[in-house]
C-alpha atoms as an extended CHARMM CRD file, in Angstrom:
* protein
*
        98  EXT
         1         1  MET       CA             -0.0520000000       -0.0240000000        0.2910000000  PROA      1               0.0000000000
         2         2  GLU       CA              1.4620000000        2.8960000000       -1.4780000000  PROA      2               0.0000000000
         3         3  LEU       CA              0.7060000000        7.1920000000        0.1820000000  PROA      3               0.0000000000
         4         4  ARG       CA              0.1690000000        9.0680000000       -2.5460000000  PROA      4               0.0000000000
         5         5  ARG       CA             -1.6870000000       11.5720000000       -1.6390000000  PROA      5               0.0000000000
         6         6  ILE       CA             -2.1500000000       13.9230000000        1.4130000000  PROA      6               0.0000000000
         7         7  ASP       CA             -4.5660000000       16.6690000000        0.7540000000  PROA      7               0.0000000000
         8         8  PRO       CA             -3.5110000000       20.0350000000        2.4850000000  PROA      8               0.0000000000
         9         9  LEU       CA             -6.5900000000       21.3170000000        3.4280000000  PROA      9               0.0000000000
        10        10  SER       CA             -7.2070000000       18.0440000000        5.4020000000  PROA      10              0.0000000000
        11        11  CYS       CA             -3.4040000000       18.3120000000        6.8810000000  PROA      11              0.0000000000
        12        12  ALA       CA             -3.7080000000       21.6670000000        8.2680000000  PROA      12              0.0000000000
        13        13  LYS       CA             -7.0900000000       21.6140000000        9.9520000000  PROA      13              0.0000000000
        14        14  VAL       CA             -5.8630000000       18.2550000000       11.5590000000  PROA      14              0.0000000000
        15        15  THR       CA             -2.3750000000       20.3700000000       12.9140000000  PROA      15              0.0000000000
        16        16  GLY       CA             -3.9410000000       23.1540000000       13.7380000000  PROA      16              0.0000000000
        17        17  ILE       CA             -6.2020000000       21.7480000000       16.1850000000  PROA      17              0.0000000000
        18        18  LEU       CA             -2.9690000000       19.6700000000       17.8910000000  PROA      18              0.0000000000
        19        19  TYR       CA             -0.4310000000       22.6900000000       17.8820000000  PROA      19              0.0000000000
        20        20  GLY       CA             -3.3220000000       24.8500000000       19.2310000000  PROA      20              0.0000000000
        21        21  ALA       CA             -4.1620000000       22.9700000000       21.9700000000  PROA      21              0.0000000000
        22        22  MET       CA             -0.0100000000       22.7700000000       23.0990000000  PROA      22              0.0000000000
        23        23  GLY       CA              0.5070000000       25.8810000000       22.8330000000  PROA      23              0.0000000000
        24        24  LEU       CA             -2.6210000000       25.3320000000       24.9990000000  PROA      24              0.0000000000
        25        25  LEU       CA             -0.7520000000       23.4560000000       27.1800000000  PROA      25              0.0000000000
        26        26  ILE       CA              2.0420000000       26.0030000000       26.8710000000  PROA      26              0.0000000000
        27        27  GLY       CA              0.7940000000       28.9130000000       27.6460000000  PROA      27              0.0000000000
        28        28  GLY       CA             -0.5050000000       27.7810000000       31.0100000000  PROA      28              0.0000000000
        29        29  ILE       CA              2.0150000000       27.1110000000       32.4180000000  PROA      29              0.0000000000
        30        30  PHE       CA              3.9830000000       30.1920000000       30.9910000000  PROA      30              0.0000000000
        31        31  SER       CA              1.0270000000       31.3770000000       32.4790000000  PROA      31              0.0000000000
        32        32  LEU       CA              1.4640000000       29.9510000000       36.0140000000  PROA      32              0.0000000000
        33        33  ILE       CA              5.4930000000       30.5940000000       35.8230000000  PROA      33              0.0000000000
        34        34  SER       CA              4.5750000000       34.7270000000       34.6680000000  PROA      34              0.0000000000
        35        35  VAL       CA              2.3460000000       35.0630000000       37.9750000000  PROA      35              0.0000000000
        36        36  MET       CA              4.4960000000       33.7500000000       40.1380000000  PROA      36              0.0000000000
        37        37  GLY       CA              7.4310000000       35.1740000000       38.6410000000  PROA      37              0.0000000000
        38        38  GLY       CA              4.5260000000       38.5880000000       39.3590000000  PROA      38              0.0000000000
        39        39  VAL       CA              4.0650000000       38.0000000000       43.1790000000  PROA      39              0.0000000000
        40        40  LEU       CA              7.5270000000       36.6730000000       43.3950000000  PROA      40              0.0000000000
        41        41  GLY       CA              8.9540000000       39.9540000000       42.4270000000  PROA      41              0.0000000000
        42        42  SER       CA              5.8780000000       42.0480000000       43.3800000000  PROA      42              0.0000000000
        43        43  GLY       CA              8.1380000000       43.2490000000       46.7760000000  PROA      43              0.0000000000
        44        44  ASP       CA             10.8940000000       45.2890000000       43.8760000000  PROA      44              0.0000000000
        45        45  SER       CA             10.7730000000       48.8710000000       43.5510000000  PROA      45              0.0000000000
        46        46  GLY       CA              8.2880000000       50.6530000000       40.7910000000  PROA      46              0.0000000000
        47        47  SER       CA              6.2680000000       47.5910000000       40.5020000000  PROA      47              0.0000000000
        48        48  LEU       CA              3.0410000000       46.5680000000       40.0670000000  PROA      48              0.0000000000
        49        49  GLY       CA              1.9710000000       44.0060000000       42.5910000000  PROA      49              0.0000000000
        50        50  GLY       CA              2.5910000000       41.3190000000       40.6460000000  PROA      50              0.0000000000
        51        51  LEU       CA             -0.2760000000       42.9220000000       37.9100000000  PROA      51              0.0000000000
        52        52  GLU       CA              2.4650000000       42.7530000000       35.2090000000  PROA      52              0.0000000000
        53        53  GLY       CA              2.8490000000       38.5370000000       35.6100000000  PROA      53              0.0000000000
        54        54  LEU       CA             -0.9300000000       37.9290000000       35.7580000000  PROA      54              0.0000000000
        55        55  ILE       CA             -1.0080000000       40.3970000000       32.3970000000  PROA      55              0.0000000000
        56        56  VAL       CA              2.0140000000       38.2140000000       30.7460000000  PROA      56              0.0000000000
        57        57  GLY       CA              0.5740000000       35.7980000000       31.5620000000  PROA      57              0.0000000000
        58        58  ALA       CA             -2.4260000000       35.9230000000       30.8270000000  PROA      58              0.0000000000
        59        59  GLY       CA             -1.8500000000       37.2570000000       27.1260000000  PROA      59              0.0000000000
        60        60  ALA       CA              0.2990000000       33.8990000000       26.5980000000  PROA      60              0.0000000000
        61        61  VAL       CA             -2.6800000000       32.0270000000       27.2160000000  PROA      61              0.0000000000
        62        62  ILE       CA             -4.6450000000       33.6810000000       24.3800000000  PROA      62              0.0000000000
        63        63  PHE       CA             -1.8410000000       33.7280000000       22.3680000000  PROA      63              0.0000000000
        64        64  LEU       CA              0.4130000000       31.2950000000       21.8200000000  PROA      64              0.0000000000
        65        65  PRO       CA             -2.3990000000       28.6870000000       21.0620000000  PROA      65              0.0000000000
        66        66  ILE       CA             -3.5760000000       30.9730000000       18.1000000000  PROA      66              0.0000000000
        67        67  PHE       CA              0.4780000000       31.3110000000       16.7180000000  PROA      67              0.0000000000
        68        68  TYR       CA              0.8680000000       27.5970000000       17.2390000000  PROA      68              0.0000000000
        69        69  GLY       CA             -2.7870000000       26.6880000000       15.3740000000  PROA      69              0.0000000000
        70        70  VAL       CA             -2.0470000000       29.0420000000       12.9980000000  PROA      70              0.0000000000
        71        71  LEU       CA              1.3470000000       28.3580000000       12.7300000000  PROA      71              0.0000000000
        72        72  GLY       CA              0.8020000000       24.9050000000       12.4760000000  PROA      72              0.0000000000
        73        73  ALA       CA             -2.1520000000       24.4730000000       10.1650000000  PROA      73              0.0000000000
        74        74  VAL       CA              0.0230000000       26.7120000000        7.6750000000  PROA      74              0.0000000000
        75        75  PHE       CA              3.3540000000       24.9170000000        7.7660000000  PROA      75              0.0000000000
        76        76  SER       CA              1.5200000000       21.3440000000        7.4590000000  PROA      76              0.0000000000
        77        77  ALA       CA             -0.2550000000       22.0020000000        4.9580000000  PROA      77              0.0000000000
        78        78  LEU       CA              2.7540000000       23.4710000000        2.9530000000  PROA      78              0.0000000000
        79        79  GLY       CA              4.1760000000       20.1850000000        3.4250000000  PROA      79              0.0000000000
        80        80  ALA       CA              2.2760000000       17.9010000000        2.3740000000  PROA      80              0.0000000000
        81        81  PHE       CA              1.6140000000       20.2090000000       -0.9790000000  PROA      81              0.0000000000
        82        82  LEU       CA              5.5860000000       19.2740000000       -1.1250000000  PROA      82              0.0000000000
        83        83  TYR       CA              4.7580000000       14.8830000000       -0.1860000000  PROA      83              0.0000000000
        84        84  ASN       CA              2.0560000000       15.5150000000       -2.8840000000  PROA      84              0.0000000000
        85        85  LEU       CA              4.5070000000       17.5160000000       -5.6110000000  PROA      85              0.0000000000
        86        86  VAL       CA              7.6500000000       14.7080000000       -4.6750000000  PROA      86              0.0000000000
        87        87  ALA       CA              5.6330000000       11.7860000000       -4.4020000000  PROA      87              0.0000000000
        88        88  ARG       CA              4.2330000000       12.8590000000       -7.5580000000  PROA      88              0.0000000000
        89        89  ASN       CA              7.6780000000       12.1340000000       -9.4710000000  PROA      89              0.0000000000
        90        90  PHE       CA              9.1250000000        9.8930000000       -7.3500000000  PROA      90              0.0000000000
        91        91  GLY       CA              6.7410000000        7.0800000000       -4.6720000000  PROA      91              0.0000000000
        92        92  GLY       CA              4.8120000000        7.7020000000       -1.5330000000  PROA      92              0.0000000000
        93        93  ILE       CA              5.2580000000        6.2200000000        1.2970000000  PROA      93              0.0000000000
        94        94  GLU       CA              4.9060000000        2.9980000000        0.9330000000  PROA      94              0.0000000000
        95        95  VAL       CA              3.2400000000        1.3210000000        4.4080000000  PROA      95              0.0000000000
        96        96  ASP       CA              2.7890000000       -2.6210000000        4.8820000000  PROA      96              0.0000000000
        97        97  LEU       CA             -0.9320000000       -1.9930000000        7.1350000000  PROA      97              0.0000000000
        98        98  SER       CA             -1.6630000000       -5.8490000000        9.4060000000  PROA      98              0.0000000000
């Protein structure tokens, strides 16, 4: 059995969702680190008492999933398109299913 073609839009949809979920996980971790850093550094003069960490943390939870999802979708669609070009000229990936 040979994989001859990958639909770029289908590939982009699935990987965009997967990368968005990964961005949500990484954004959550980044958010926790930012909030903890803001709270621990709130004793410094000129600090807003951890507000910076809260803003950066909330921004990470919103921005990173969107950023990862869009980039994952774009680059996987490009990769599927390039795979289709190569597979058309040189043959696809052989898969042995049992």
